[in-house]
């Protein structure tokens, strides 16, 4: 077996194609539909950080006293991505996490942030994410998608978490987001300016720098271990399948076309 990122690409090719050809990209084509999309998708923007923080916790040192942990190259890769995701430059030149930027984009677009605000508020008050996810009132598709992500982040093997992060998120985001950017450009509406900035920023980062770093991380985590590559491919496939289920749920909830 070819123990290389190309192996995972070949194993995920069919499910990746299903994701990138999903009808949701054509249906999120007007303000009401965009707002519905944002109200569910924001949970995927949030839970992405748990995958990243699991990688940071395992592959770098985040405890005291500090010790040199693992592979210095992998440490650099993770810290580089964390820096971008947690404290990137926004359109006004002010530092912000991508999640906080997304919330701002939602508010500018007139989307309802009450569900994600209540979700995070309950966790900050001491409730477990699992118990909050079990409550009614979450946007479509969120319970299953975010539940899957948090379980993998907390209990998956590190190469499985890295595969979901790399191939279920970083690698597919540019092609997922480009049709949405084209829709926003065509709409010409100023209320989506921040959202367009967010999407274009991720296309640039994940399609280039971050994506390359993540694939190099996979090579170092799996090496020549064919079992790890198989497990990583299975985790990547499962992550993409969960994204498709999220898209299905959002598509079913979109307001009818006028």
Short mmCIF file of N, CA and C in Angstrom, two decimals, residues 20-203:
data_model
loop_
_atom_site.label_atom_id
_atom_site.label_comp_id
_atom_site.label_asym_id
_atom_site.label_seq_id
_atom_site.Cartn_x
_atom_site.Cartn_y
_atom_site.Cartn_z
N UNK A 20 -18.69 17.66 -2.74
CA UNK A 20 -18.47 18.84 -3.57
C UNK A 20 -19.54 19.02 -4.64
N UNK A 21 -20.32 17.97 -4.89
CA UNK A 21 -21.42 18.08 -5.85
C UNK A 21 -22.78 18.17 -5.14
N UNK A 22 -22.75 18.43 -3.85
CA UNK A 22 -24.00 18.49 -3.09
C UNK A 22 -24.87 19.65 -3.60
N UNK A 23 -26.18 19.46 -3.67
CA UNK A 23 -27.06 20.52 -4.20
C UNK A 23 -27.16 21.75 -3.31
N UNK A 24 -26.65 21.69 -2.09
CA UNK A 24 -26.77 22.85 -1.21
C UNK A 24 -26.10 24.09 -1.79
N UNK A 25 -25.03 23.90 -2.56
CA UNK A 25 -24.29 25.06 -3.06
C UNK A 25 -25.13 25.89 -4.04
N UNK A 26 -26.04 25.23 -4.74
CA UNK A 26 -26.92 25.97 -5.65
C UNK A 26 -28.13 26.56 -4.93
N UNK A 27 -28.48 25.98 -3.78
CA UNK A 27 -29.69 26.43 -3.07
C UNK A 27 -29.41 27.58 -2.10
N UNK A 28 -28.17 27.72 -1.65
CA UNK A 28 -27.84 28.84 -0.77
C UNK A 28 -27.53 30.03 -1.66
N UNK A 29 -28.60 30.61 -2.18
CA UNK A 29 -28.46 31.58 -3.27
C UNK A 29 -29.21 32.88 -3.04
N UNK A 30 -29.72 33.11 -1.83
CA UNK A 30 -30.46 34.33 -1.53
C UNK A 30 -30.34 34.60 -0.04
N UNK A 31 -30.59 35.81 0.41
CA UNK A 31 -30.32 36.15 1.81
C UNK A 31 -30.96 35.23 2.84
N UNK A 32 -32.22 34.87 2.67
CA UNK A 32 -32.88 34.01 3.68
C UNK A 32 -32.19 32.65 3.77
N UNK A 33 -31.81 32.10 2.62
CA UNK A 33 -31.14 30.80 2.61
C UNK A 33 -29.74 30.90 3.21
N UNK A 34 -29.04 31.98 2.91
CA UNK A 34 -27.70 32.18 3.46
C UNK A 34 -27.77 32.25 4.99
N UNK A 35 -28.75 32.97 5.51
CA UNK A 35 -28.87 33.09 6.96
C UNK A 35 -29.17 31.74 7.60
N UNK A 36 -30.05 30.94 6.99
CA UNK A 36 -30.33 29.61 7.52
C UNK A 36 -29.08 28.75 7.54
N UNK A 37 -28.32 28.83 6.45
CA UNK A 37 -27.06 28.08 6.37
C UNK A 37 -26.11 28.49 7.49
N UNK A 38 -25.94 29.78 7.70
CA UNK A 38 -25.00 30.27 8.70
C UNK A 38 -25.37 29.79 10.10
N UNK A 39 -26.65 29.72 10.41
CA UNK A 39 -27.09 29.39 11.76
C UNK A 39 -26.76 27.96 12.15
N UNK A 40 -26.62 27.06 11.18
CA UNK A 40 -26.13 25.71 11.46
C UNK A 40 -24.62 25.60 11.29
N UNK A 41 -24.11 26.20 10.22
CA UNK A 41 -22.69 26.03 9.91
C UNK A 41 -21.78 26.62 10.97
N UNK A 42 -22.25 27.61 11.72
CA UNK A 42 -21.41 28.22 12.76
C UNK A 42 -20.95 27.18 13.79
N UNK A 43 -21.72 26.14 14.00
CA UNK A 43 -21.31 25.09 14.94
C UNK A 43 -20.11 24.32 14.39
N UNK A 44 -20.04 24.16 13.08
CA UNK A 44 -18.88 23.51 12.47
C UNK A 44 -17.65 24.40 12.55
N UNK A 45 -17.86 25.70 12.46
CA UNK A 45 -16.74 26.64 12.65
C UNK A 45 -16.21 26.54 14.07
N UNK A 46 -17.12 26.41 15.04
CA UNK A 46 -16.71 26.30 16.45
C UNK A 46 -16.05 24.96 16.74
N UNK A 47 -16.65 23.84 16.34
CA UNK A 47 -16.11 22.54 16.77
C UNK A 47 -14.81 22.18 16.06
N UNK A 48 -14.53 22.84 14.94
CA UNK A 48 -13.23 22.69 14.27
C UNK A 48 -12.09 22.96 15.24
N UNK A 49 -12.29 23.94 16.12
CA UNK A 49 -11.21 24.31 17.03
C UNK A 49 -10.90 23.21 18.04
N UNK A 50 -11.86 22.35 18.35
CA UNK A 50 -11.57 21.24 19.26
C UNK A 50 -10.67 20.21 18.60
N UNK A 51 -10.85 19.99 17.31
CA UNK A 51 -9.90 19.12 16.60
C UNK A 51 -8.50 19.71 16.65
N UNK A 52 -8.42 21.00 16.36
CA UNK A 52 -7.11 21.66 16.34
C UNK A 52 -6.47 21.67 17.72
N UNK A 53 -7.25 21.94 18.75
CA UNK A 53 -6.69 21.99 20.10
C UNK A 53 -6.28 20.60 20.59
N UNK A 54 -6.96 19.56 20.15
CA UNK A 54 -6.50 18.20 20.49
C UNK A 54 -5.12 17.96 19.87
N UNK A 55 -4.94 18.40 18.64
CA UNK A 55 -3.63 18.24 18.01
C UNK A 55 -2.57 19.05 18.74
N UNK A 56 -2.92 20.26 19.12
CA UNK A 56 -1.95 21.09 19.85
C UNK A 56 -1.60 20.45 21.19
N UNK A 57 -2.60 19.92 21.88
CA UNK A 57 -2.36 19.32 23.19
C UNK A 57 -1.46 18.09 23.10
N UNK A 58 -1.64 17.29 22.05
CA UNK A 58 -0.89 16.04 21.92
C UNK A 58 0.47 16.23 21.26
N UNK A 59 0.58 17.19 20.38
CA UNK A 59 1.78 17.29 19.54
C UNK A 59 2.71 18.43 19.91
N UNK A 60 2.26 19.28 20.86
CA UNK A 60 3.13 20.33 21.39
C UNK A 60 3.03 20.28 22.91
N UNK A 61 3.76 21.11 23.59
CA UNK A 61 3.67 21.15 25.05
C UNK A 61 2.78 22.31 25.47
N UNK A 62 1.70 21.99 26.21
CA UNK A 62 0.81 23.04 26.72
C UNK A 62 0.64 22.88 28.24
N UNK A 63 1.61 22.24 28.88
CA UNK A 63 1.58 22.06 30.33
C UNK A 63 2.84 22.68 30.94
N UNK A 64 2.81 22.82 32.25
CA UNK A 64 3.96 23.33 32.99
C UNK A 64 4.54 22.24 33.87
N UNK A 65 5.85 22.15 34.01
CA UNK A 65 6.86 22.95 33.29
C UNK A 65 6.94 22.53 31.83
N UNK A 66 7.38 23.44 30.99
CA UNK A 66 7.49 23.14 29.57
C UNK A 66 8.56 22.09 29.33
N UNK A 67 8.26 21.21 28.38
CA UNK A 67 9.23 20.23 27.91
C UNK A 67 9.15 20.17 26.39
N UNK A 68 10.27 19.88 25.72
CA UNK A 68 10.21 19.69 24.27
C UNK A 68 9.48 18.39 23.95
N UNK A 69 8.36 18.48 23.29
CA UNK A 69 7.51 17.32 23.01
C UNK A 69 7.55 16.99 21.54
N UNK A 70 7.77 15.71 21.22
CA UNK A 70 7.59 15.21 19.87
C UNK A 70 8.51 15.82 18.83
N UNK A 71 7.98 15.89 17.63
CA UNK A 71 8.74 16.29 16.44
C UNK A 71 8.69 17.82 16.31
N UNK A 72 9.84 18.49 16.29
CA UNK A 72 9.83 19.96 16.17
C UNK A 72 9.12 20.45 14.92
N UNK A 73 9.22 19.72 13.83
CA UNK A 73 8.55 20.14 12.60
C UNK A 73 7.03 20.11 12.77
N UNK A 74 6.53 19.05 13.42
CA UNK A 74 5.09 18.96 13.68
C UNK A 74 4.65 20.05 14.64
N UNK A 75 5.47 20.35 15.65
CA UNK A 75 5.14 21.45 16.57
C UNK A 75 4.97 22.75 15.80
N UNK A 76 5.88 22.99 14.87
CA UNK A 76 5.78 24.21 14.08
C UNK A 76 4.49 24.22 13.26
N UNK A 77 4.17 23.10 12.64
CA UNK A 77 2.98 23.04 11.80
C UNK A 77 1.72 23.38 12.61
N UNK A 78 1.58 22.75 13.78
CA UNK A 78 0.39 22.97 14.59
C UNK A 78 0.34 24.40 15.11
N UNK A 79 1.45 24.88 15.65
CA UNK A 79 1.44 26.24 16.20
C UNK A 79 1.19 27.29 15.13
N UNK A 80 1.65 27.04 13.93
CA UNK A 80 1.40 27.96 12.82
C UNK A 80 -0.10 28.03 12.51
N UNK A 81 -0.75 26.87 12.48
CA UNK A 81 -2.18 26.84 12.18
C UNK A 81 -2.98 27.44 13.33
N UNK A 82 -2.59 27.12 14.58
CA UNK A 82 -3.29 27.69 15.73
C UNK A 82 -3.21 29.21 15.71
N UNK A 83 -2.05 29.74 15.41
CA UNK A 83 -1.88 31.19 15.37
C UNK A 83 -2.84 31.82 14.37
N UNK A 84 -2.95 31.22 13.19
CA UNK A 84 -3.85 31.75 12.18
C UNK A 84 -5.31 31.64 12.56
N UNK A 85 -5.69 30.50 13.15
CA UNK A 85 -7.10 30.29 13.48
C UNK A 85 -7.55 31.10 14.69
N UNK A 86 -6.67 31.31 15.65
CA UNK A 86 -7.05 32.00 16.89
C UNK A 86 -6.82 33.50 16.85
N UNK A 87 -5.93 33.97 15.99
CA UNK A 87 -5.57 35.40 16.06
C UNK A 87 -5.17 35.94 14.70
N UNK A 88 -6.00 35.68 13.70
CA UNK A 88 -5.72 36.18 12.35
C UNK A 88 -6.07 37.67 12.27
N UNK A 89 -5.63 38.30 11.21
CA UNK A 89 -5.99 39.70 10.97
C UNK A 89 -7.33 39.75 10.24
N UNK A 90 -8.27 40.51 10.80
CA UNK A 90 -9.54 40.72 10.14
C UNK A 90 -9.45 41.77 9.07
N UNK A 91 -10.56 42.11 8.41
CA UNK A 91 -10.52 43.06 7.30
C UNK A 91 -10.09 44.46 7.71
N UNK A 92 -10.27 44.81 9.00
CA UNK A 92 -9.85 46.14 9.46
C UNK A 92 -8.44 46.13 10.04
N UNK A 93 -7.74 44.98 9.93
CA UNK A 93 -6.40 44.89 10.49
C UNK A 93 -6.38 44.61 11.97
N UNK A 94 -7.52 44.19 12.54
CA UNK A 94 -7.62 43.88 13.97
C UNK A 94 -7.59 42.36 14.15
N UNK A 95 -6.87 41.89 15.17
CA UNK A 95 -6.75 40.46 15.41
C UNK A 95 -8.08 39.87 15.88
N UNK A 96 -8.36 38.65 15.41
CA UNK A 96 -9.59 37.96 15.78
C UNK A 96 -9.44 36.48 15.47
N UNK A 97 -10.11 35.64 16.25
CA UNK A 97 -10.21 34.24 15.85
C UNK A 97 -11.17 34.15 14.66
N UNK A 98 -11.03 33.10 13.88
CA UNK A 98 -11.94 32.92 12.76
C UNK A 98 -13.37 32.70 13.24
N UNK A 99 -13.54 32.06 14.39
CA UNK A 99 -14.89 31.86 14.93
C UNK A 99 -15.53 33.20 15.28
N UNK A 100 -14.78 34.06 15.94
CA UNK A 100 -15.33 35.38 16.29
C UNK A 100 -15.65 36.20 15.04
N UNK A 101 -14.81 36.07 14.03
CA UNK A 101 -15.07 36.75 12.76
C UNK A 101 -16.36 36.22 12.13
N UNK A 102 -16.56 34.93 12.22
CA UNK A 102 -17.77 34.33 11.66
C UNK A 102 -19.02 34.84 12.38
N UNK A 103 -18.95 34.95 13.70
CA UNK A 103 -20.08 35.50 14.45
C UNK A 103 -20.39 36.92 14.00
N UNK A 104 -19.36 37.72 13.81
CA UNK A 104 -19.57 39.07 13.32
C UNK A 104 -20.22 39.06 11.94
N UNK A 105 -19.77 38.14 11.10
CA UNK A 105 -20.35 38.03 9.76
C UNK A 105 -21.81 37.64 9.83
N UNK A 106 -22.15 36.76 10.77
CA UNK A 106 -23.55 36.37 10.94
C UNK A 106 -24.40 37.57 11.33
N UNK A 107 -23.92 38.34 12.27
CA UNK A 107 -24.71 39.50 12.75
C UNK A 107 -24.86 40.54 11.64
N UNK A 108 -23.80 40.75 10.88
CA UNK A 108 -23.88 41.68 9.76
C UNK A 108 -24.91 41.22 8.74
N UNK A 109 -24.99 39.89 8.54
CA UNK A 109 -25.91 39.32 7.56
C UNK A 109 -27.34 39.23 8.07
N UNK A 110 -27.56 39.50 9.36
CA UNK A 110 -28.89 39.39 9.92
C UNK A 110 -29.26 37.99 10.34
N UNK A 111 -28.27 37.10 10.46
CA UNK A 111 -28.54 35.73 10.91
C UNK A 111 -28.70 35.71 12.43
N UNK A 112 -29.40 34.72 12.93
CA UNK A 112 -29.70 34.58 14.35
C UNK A 112 -28.55 33.82 15.03
N UNK A 113 -27.89 34.44 15.99
CA UNK A 113 -26.80 33.79 16.72
C UNK A 113 -27.24 33.24 18.07
N UNK A 114 -28.53 33.26 18.35
CA UNK A 114 -29.00 32.88 19.69
C UNK A 114 -28.70 31.43 20.01
N UNK A 115 -28.77 30.53 19.02
CA UNK A 115 -28.53 29.11 19.30
C UNK A 115 -27.07 28.86 19.68
N UNK A 116 -26.14 29.40 18.92
CA UNK A 116 -24.73 29.19 19.25
C UNK A 116 -24.36 29.95 20.52
N UNK A 117 -24.95 31.12 20.73
CA UNK A 117 -24.68 31.87 21.96
C UNK A 117 -25.15 31.10 23.19
N UNK A 118 -26.35 30.52 23.11
CA UNK A 118 -26.89 29.75 24.23
C UNK A 118 -26.08 28.48 24.46
N UNK A 119 -25.66 27.85 23.38
CA UNK A 119 -24.86 26.63 23.45
C UNK A 119 -23.55 26.89 24.18
N UNK A 120 -22.84 27.92 23.78
CA UNK A 120 -21.56 28.24 24.41
C UNK A 120 -21.76 28.74 25.83
N UNK A 121 -22.83 29.48 26.06
CA UNK A 121 -23.12 29.96 27.41
C UNK A 121 -23.35 28.83 28.38
N UNK A 122 -24.06 27.80 27.93
CA UNK A 122 -24.32 26.65 28.81
C UNK A 122 -23.02 25.90 29.13
N UNK A 123 -22.15 25.76 28.16
CA UNK A 123 -20.86 25.09 28.40
C UNK A 123 -20.00 25.92 29.34
N UNK A 124 -19.97 27.22 29.14
CA UNK A 124 -19.20 28.09 30.02
C UNK A 124 -19.75 28.08 31.45
N UNK A 125 -21.04 27.78 31.59
CA UNK A 125 -21.66 27.70 32.92
C UNK A 125 -21.42 26.35 33.59
N UNK A 126 -20.75 25.43 32.90
CA UNK A 126 -20.38 24.17 33.52
C UNK A 126 -21.06 22.94 32.97
N UNK A 127 -21.99 23.09 32.05
CA UNK A 127 -22.63 21.92 31.46
C UNK A 127 -21.69 21.25 30.47
N UNK A 128 -21.83 19.95 30.33
CA UNK A 128 -20.99 19.24 29.36
C UNK A 128 -21.53 19.46 27.95
N UNK A 129 -20.66 19.47 26.96
CA UNK A 129 -21.14 19.62 25.58
C UNK A 129 -22.16 18.55 25.22
N UNK A 130 -21.96 17.32 25.72
CA UNK A 130 -22.88 16.23 25.40
C UNK A 130 -24.28 16.53 25.91
N UNK A 131 -24.39 17.06 27.13
CA UNK A 131 -25.71 17.35 27.68
C UNK A 131 -26.36 18.52 26.96
N UNK A 132 -25.56 19.49 26.54
CA UNK A 132 -26.14 20.62 25.82
C UNK A 132 -26.59 20.19 24.43
N UNK A 133 -25.83 19.31 23.79
CA UNK A 133 -26.22 18.80 22.48
C UNK A 133 -27.50 17.99 22.53
N UNK A 134 -27.80 17.42 23.69
CA UNK A 134 -29.01 16.59 23.84
C UNK A 134 -30.27 17.45 23.99
N UNK A 135 -30.12 18.73 24.22
CA UNK A 135 -31.28 19.59 24.42
C UNK A 135 -31.97 19.88 23.09
N UNK A 136 -33.27 20.14 23.14
CA UNK A 136 -33.98 20.51 21.90
C UNK A 136 -33.63 21.92 21.47
N UNK A 137 -33.97 22.22 20.24
CA UNK A 137 -33.83 23.59 19.76
C UNK A 137 -32.56 23.90 19.01
N UNK A 138 -31.71 22.90 18.79
CA UNK A 138 -30.49 23.15 18.02
C UNK A 138 -30.83 23.28 16.53
N UNK A 139 -30.05 24.03 15.79
CA UNK A 139 -30.29 24.13 14.34
C UNK A 139 -30.14 22.77 13.66
N UNK A 140 -30.67 22.64 12.44
CA UNK A 140 -30.66 21.35 11.74
C UNK A 140 -29.26 20.78 11.56
N UNK A 141 -29.11 19.49 11.87
CA UNK A 141 -27.88 18.75 11.63
C UNK A 141 -26.79 18.93 12.65
N UNK A 142 -26.96 19.87 13.57
CA UNK A 142 -25.87 20.22 14.49
C UNK A 142 -25.59 19.10 15.48
N UNK A 143 -26.64 18.50 16.04
CA UNK A 143 -26.43 17.51 17.11
C UNK A 143 -25.51 16.38 16.65
N UNK A 144 -25.79 15.82 15.48
CA UNK A 144 -24.99 14.69 15.00
C UNK A 144 -23.60 15.14 14.58
N UNK A 145 -23.52 16.23 13.83
CA UNK A 145 -22.22 16.65 13.30
C UNK A 145 -21.27 17.05 14.42
N UNK A 146 -21.71 17.93 15.30
CA UNK A 146 -20.84 18.40 16.37
C UNK A 146 -20.58 17.30 17.38
N UNK A 147 -21.57 16.44 17.61
CA UNK A 147 -21.33 15.29 18.50
C UNK A 147 -20.23 14.39 17.97
N UNK A 148 -20.24 14.13 16.66
CA UNK A 148 -19.19 13.32 16.03
C UNK A 148 -17.83 14.00 16.19
N UNK A 149 -17.79 15.30 15.91
CA UNK A 149 -16.52 16.02 15.97
C UNK A 149 -15.92 16.00 17.37
N UNK A 150 -16.74 16.28 18.38
CA UNK A 150 -16.23 16.33 19.75
C UNK A 150 -15.80 14.95 20.24
N UNK A 151 -16.54 13.91 19.85
CA UNK A 151 -16.14 12.56 20.25
C UNK A 151 -14.79 12.19 19.65
N UNK A 152 -14.60 12.52 18.38
CA UNK A 152 -13.33 12.22 17.73
C UNK A 152 -12.21 13.03 18.36
N UNK A 153 -12.47 14.31 18.63
CA UNK A 153 -11.45 15.15 19.24
C UNK A 153 -11.04 14.66 20.61
N UNK A 154 -11.99 14.10 21.36
CA UNK A 154 -11.72 13.67 22.74
C UNK A 154 -11.19 12.25 22.84
N UNK A 155 -11.63 11.35 21.95
CA UNK A 155 -11.31 9.94 22.14
C UNK A 155 -10.62 9.28 20.94
N UNK A 156 -10.55 9.95 19.81
CA UNK A 156 -9.91 9.33 18.65
C UNK A 156 -8.42 9.25 18.82
N UNK A 157 -7.79 8.33 18.09
CA UNK A 157 -6.34 8.30 18.05
C UNK A 157 -5.84 9.56 17.35
N UNK A 158 -4.62 9.96 17.68
CA UNK A 158 -4.16 11.26 17.21
C UNK A 158 -4.09 11.31 15.68
N UNK A 159 -3.71 10.22 15.03
CA UNK A 159 -3.65 10.24 13.57
C UNK A 159 -5.05 10.25 12.96
N UNK A 160 -6.05 9.72 13.68
CA UNK A 160 -7.43 9.80 13.21
C UNK A 160 -7.96 11.23 13.32
N UNK A 161 -7.68 11.86 14.46
CA UNK A 161 -8.08 13.26 14.64
C UNK A 161 -7.41 14.14 13.58
N UNK A 162 -6.13 13.90 13.35
CA UNK A 162 -5.40 14.68 12.35
C UNK A 162 -5.96 14.47 10.95
N UNK A 163 -6.39 13.24 10.65
CA UNK A 163 -6.95 12.96 9.32
C UNK A 163 -8.29 13.66 9.12
N UNK A 164 -9.13 13.65 10.16
CA UNK A 164 -10.40 14.36 10.06
C UNK A 164 -10.16 15.85 9.89
N UNK A 165 -9.19 16.36 10.63
CA UNK A 165 -8.83 17.79 10.54
C UNK A 165 -8.31 18.12 9.14
N UNK A 166 -7.44 17.28 8.62
CA UNK A 166 -6.77 17.57 7.35
C UNK A 166 -7.67 17.34 6.16
N UNK A 167 -8.28 16.15 6.08
CA UNK A 167 -9.02 15.77 4.87
C UNK A 167 -10.52 16.02 5.00
N UNK A 168 -11.02 16.09 6.23
CA UNK A 168 -12.43 16.39 6.42
C UNK A 168 -12.71 17.86 6.57
N UNK A 169 -11.66 18.66 6.78
CA UNK A 169 -11.83 20.10 6.96
C UNK A 169 -10.90 20.87 6.01
N UNK A 170 -9.63 20.97 6.34
CA UNK A 170 -8.72 21.84 5.62
C UNK A 170 -8.71 21.56 4.10
N UNK A 171 -8.70 20.30 3.73
CA UNK A 171 -8.49 19.93 2.33
C UNK A 171 -9.71 20.20 1.46
N UNK A 172 -10.93 20.13 2.04
CA UNK A 172 -12.13 20.28 1.23
C UNK A 172 -12.71 21.69 1.29
N UNK A 173 -12.28 22.49 2.26
CA UNK A 173 -12.90 23.80 2.46
C UNK A 173 -12.77 24.71 1.23
N UNK A 174 -11.63 24.81 0.57
CA UNK A 174 -11.56 25.73 -0.58
C UNK A 174 -12.62 25.42 -1.64
N UNK A 175 -12.78 24.16 -2.00
CA UNK A 175 -13.75 23.81 -3.04
C UNK A 175 -15.19 23.93 -2.53
N UNK A 176 -15.40 23.73 -1.22
CA UNK A 176 -16.75 23.91 -0.66
C UNK A 176 -17.14 25.37 -0.66
N UNK A 177 -16.20 26.23 -0.30
CA UNK A 177 -16.53 27.64 -0.09
C UNK A 177 -16.58 28.46 -1.38
N UNK A 178 -15.87 28.02 -2.42
CA UNK A 178 -15.80 28.83 -3.64
C UNK A 178 -17.18 29.08 -4.26
N UNK A 179 -18.07 28.07 -4.36
CA UNK A 179 -19.40 28.38 -4.92
C UNK A 179 -20.16 29.40 -4.07
N UNK A 180 -19.97 29.36 -2.75
CA UNK A 180 -20.66 30.32 -1.88
C UNK A 180 -20.12 31.73 -2.11
N UNK A 181 -18.82 31.84 -2.29
CA UNK A 181 -18.23 33.15 -2.59
C UNK A 181 -18.79 33.69 -3.90
N UNK A 182 -18.88 32.84 -4.90
CA UNK A 182 -19.40 33.28 -6.19
C UNK A 182 -20.84 33.78 -6.06
N UNK A 183 -21.63 33.10 -5.21
CA UNK A 183 -23.00 33.55 -4.96
C UNK A 183 -23.02 34.92 -4.31
N UNK A 184 -22.15 35.12 -3.32
CA UNK A 184 -22.10 36.40 -2.62
C UNK A 184 -21.64 37.52 -3.54
N UNK A 185 -20.67 37.23 -4.40
CA UNK A 185 -20.19 38.23 -5.35
C UNK A 185 -21.33 38.63 -6.29
N UNK A 186 -22.08 37.61 -6.73
CA UNK A 186 -23.19 37.88 -7.64
C UNK A 186 -24.32 38.65 -6.99
N UNK A 187 -24.49 38.47 -5.68
CA UNK A 187 -25.60 39.16 -5.01
C UNK A 187 -25.34 40.66 -4.89
N UNK A 188 -24.06 41.03 -4.75
CA UNK A 188 -23.70 42.43 -4.63
C UNK A 188 -24.22 43.12 -3.38
N UNK A 189 -24.63 42.33 -2.37
CA UNK A 189 -25.22 42.91 -1.17
C UNK A 189 -24.14 43.17 -0.12
N UNK A 190 -24.13 44.37 0.43
CA UNK A 190 -23.09 44.76 1.38
C UNK A 190 -23.21 44.03 2.71
N UNK A 191 -24.37 43.47 3.03
CA UNK A 191 -24.56 42.80 4.30
C UNK A 191 -23.75 41.51 4.41
N UNK A 192 -23.17 41.06 3.31
CA UNK A 192 -22.37 39.83 3.31
C UNK A 192 -20.88 40.11 3.13
N UNK A 193 -20.46 41.33 3.40
CA UNK A 193 -19.05 41.68 3.21
C UNK A 193 -18.12 40.89 4.11
N UNK A 194 -18.43 40.80 5.40
CA UNK A 194 -17.58 40.05 6.33
C UNK A 194 -17.60 38.57 6.02
N UNK A 195 -18.77 38.05 5.64
CA UNK A 195 -18.86 36.63 5.30
C UNK A 195 -17.98 36.32 4.09
N UNK A 196 -18.04 37.18 3.11
CA UNK A 196 -17.19 36.98 1.93
C UNK A 196 -15.72 37.01 2.32
N UNK A 197 -15.33 37.95 3.18
CA UNK A 197 -13.94 38.01 3.65
C UNK A 197 -13.56 36.70 4.33
N UNK A 198 -14.43 36.20 5.22
CA UNK A 198 -14.15 34.96 5.94
C UNK A 198 -13.94 33.81 4.96
N UNK A 199 -14.85 33.66 4.01
CA UNK A 199 -14.76 32.54 3.07
C UNK A 199 -13.52 32.66 2.20
N UNK A 200 -13.24 33.86 1.70
CA UNK A 200 -12.07 34.02 0.84
C UNK A 200 -10.77 33.81 1.62
N UNK A 201 -10.76 34.19 2.89
CA UNK A 201 -9.57 33.97 3.72
C UNK A 201 -9.30 32.48 3.88
N UNK A 202 -10.37 31.70 4.09
CA UNK A 202 -10.18 30.26 4.25
C UNK A 202 -9.81 29.58 2.93
N UNK A 203 -10.34 30.06 1.84
CA UNK A 203 -9.92 29.50 0.55
C UNK A 203 -8.43 29.72 0.35
#
